[in-house]
Amino acid sequence: QVHLVESGGGLVQPGGSLRLSCVASGFNLDAHTVGWFRQAPGKEREEVSCISTTSSGESAEYADSVKGRFTISRDTAKNTVHLEMNTLKPEDTAVYYCAAMIRCKGEAHYWGLGTQVTVSS
């Protein structure tokens, strides 16, 4: 059975950091482009980062709102993709989801159930 499970969310003060993990079971996450998305109450879902494997290596993309603060990476041995989030802001508050995709900004094959990130003092 195919699963994606996110973890690592929580409550953090502005300026703090969190590391989200997306663990896959039932399929090889390395064979997919993986995206991190977020959705805040009353807002549309936003793709914040994406990692794909190209002929020249890994390629990462970031939304302008998180560029320079978030870093996406793979842990092949653990079939996991991480999202390191630094200098968090209240506007980063959302449910964060990972997805196995065809390509960045493309259709997703599988979704996780999400993990809540709350940035508040």
Coordinates of C-alpha atoms in Angstrom, one line a residue:
Q1 CA 0.0 0.0 0.0
V2 CA 1.2 3.5 -0.9
H3 CA 1.6 6.1 1.8
L4 CA 3.1 9.5 2.3
V5 CA 3.4 10.7 5.9
E6 CA 4.4 14.1 7.0
S7 CA 5.9 14.9 10.4
G8 CA 7.8 17.7 12.2
G9 CA 5.1 20.4 12.4
G10 CA 4.3 22.2 15.6
L11 CA 4.2 25.6 17.3
V12 CA 7.2 27.8 16.9
Q13 CA 8.0 31.5 17.7
P14 CA 8.7 34.0 14.8
G15 CA 12.3 33.6 13.8
G16 CA 12.4 30.0 14.8
S17 CA 13.0 26.8 12.7
L18 CA 11.3 23.6 12.0
R19 CA 12.3 20.5 9.9
L20 CA 9.5 18.7 8.2
S21 CA 9.8 15.2 6.9
C22 CA 7.9 13.3 4.3
V23 CA 8.3 9.5 4.5
A24 CA 7.1 7.3 1.7
S25 CA 6.1 3.6 2.0
G26 CA 5.1 1.3 -0.7
F27 CA 7.0 3.1 -3.5
N28 CA 10.4 4.6 -4.2
L29 CA 10.3 8.3 -3.5
D30 CA 13.5 8.8 -5.4
A31 CA 11.7 7.9 -8.6
H32 CA 9.4 10.9 -8.2
T33 CA 9.5 14.6 -8.1
V34 CA 8.4 15.6 -4.6
G35 CA 6.7 18.8 -3.7
W36 CA 5.9 20.6 -0.4
F37 CA 2.7 22.5 -0.4
R38 CA 0.9 24.5 2.2
Q39 CA -2.6 25.7 2.8
A40 CA -3.7 28.4 5.3
P41 CA -7.3 28.9 6.3
G42 CA -9.3 30.7 3.6
K43 CA -6.4 30.6 1.2
E44 CA -5.6 28.4 -1.8
R45 CA -3.0 25.7 -1.6
E46 CA 0.5 26.9 -2.5
E47 CA 3.5 24.9 -3.8
V48 CA 6.3 26.2 -1.6
S49 CA 9.1 23.9 -2.8
C50 CA 9.8 21.1 -5.1
I51 CA 12.8 18.7 -5.8
S52 CA 13.3 16.7 -8.9
T53 CA 16.1 14.6 -10.3
T54 CA 17.5 15.7 -13.6
S55 CA 20.4 14.3 -15.8
S56 CA 22.7 16.8 -14.1
G57 CA 21.6 16.0 -10.6
E58 CA 19.0 17.3 -8.1
S59 CA 17.1 20.5 -8.9
A60 CA 15.1 22.4 -6.3
E61 CA 12.6 25.2 -6.7
Y62 CA 11.1 27.6 -4.2
A63 CA 8.3 30.0 -4.0
D64 CA 9.4 33.6 -3.7
S65 CA 7.8 33.8 -0.3
V66 CA 10.2 31.2 1.1
K67 CA 13.3 31.5 -1.0
G68 CA 16.4 31.9 1.1
R69 CA 14.6 30.6 4.2
F70 CA 13.5 27.0 3.3
T71 CA 15.6 24.2 2.0
I72 CA 14.3 21.0 0.5
S73 CA 16.5 17.8 0.4
R74 CA 16.3 14.1 -0.1
D75 CA 17.4 11.3 2.3
T76 CA 17.5 8.4 -0.1
A77 CA 18.4 5.8 2.5
K78 CA 15.2 6.7 4.5
N79 CA 13.0 7.2 1.4
T80 CA 12.3 10.6 2.8
V81 CA 12.2 14.2 1.7
H82 CA 12.8 17.0 4.2
L83 CA 11.9 20.7 4.3
E84 CA 14.1 22.7 6.5
M85 CA 12.3 25.9 7.4
N86 CA 14.2 28.8 9.0
T87 CA 13.4 32.4 10.0
L88 CA 9.8 31.4 10.2
K89 CA 7.1 34.1 10.0
P90 CA 3.5 34.2 11.2
E91 CA 2.5 34.1 7.5
D92 CA 4.1 30.7 7.2
T93 CA 1.3 29.3 9.4
A94 CA -0.5 26.6 7.4
V95 CA -1.0 22.9 7.0
Y96 CA 2.0 21.6 5.1
Y97 CA 1.5 18.6 2.7
C98 CA 4.0 16.6 0.6
A99 CA 3.2 15.1 -2.7
A100 CA 4.9 12.7 -5.2
M101 CA 4.5 14.4 -8.5
I102 CA 5.1 14.1 -12.2
R103 CA 7.0 17.4 -12.2
C104 CA 7.2 20.6 -10.3
K105 CA 3.9 22.5 -10.6
G106 CA 2.5 19.4 -12.2
E107 CA 0.0 16.7 -11.3
A108 CA 0.5 14.8 -8.1
H109 CA 0.3 11.0 -7.9
Y110 CA 0.1 10.7 -4.1
W111 CA -0.6 13.1 -1.2
G112 CA 0.1 13.0 2.5
L113 CA -2.4 14.0 5.1
G114 CA -0.4 17.1 6.2
T115 CA 1.2 18.5 9.3
Q116 CA 0.3 21.7 11.0
V117 CA 2.8 24.5 11.3
T118 CA 1.9 27.4 13.6
V119 CA 4.2 30.4 13.9
S120 CA 3.1 32.6 16.8
S121 CA 4.5 34.4 19.8

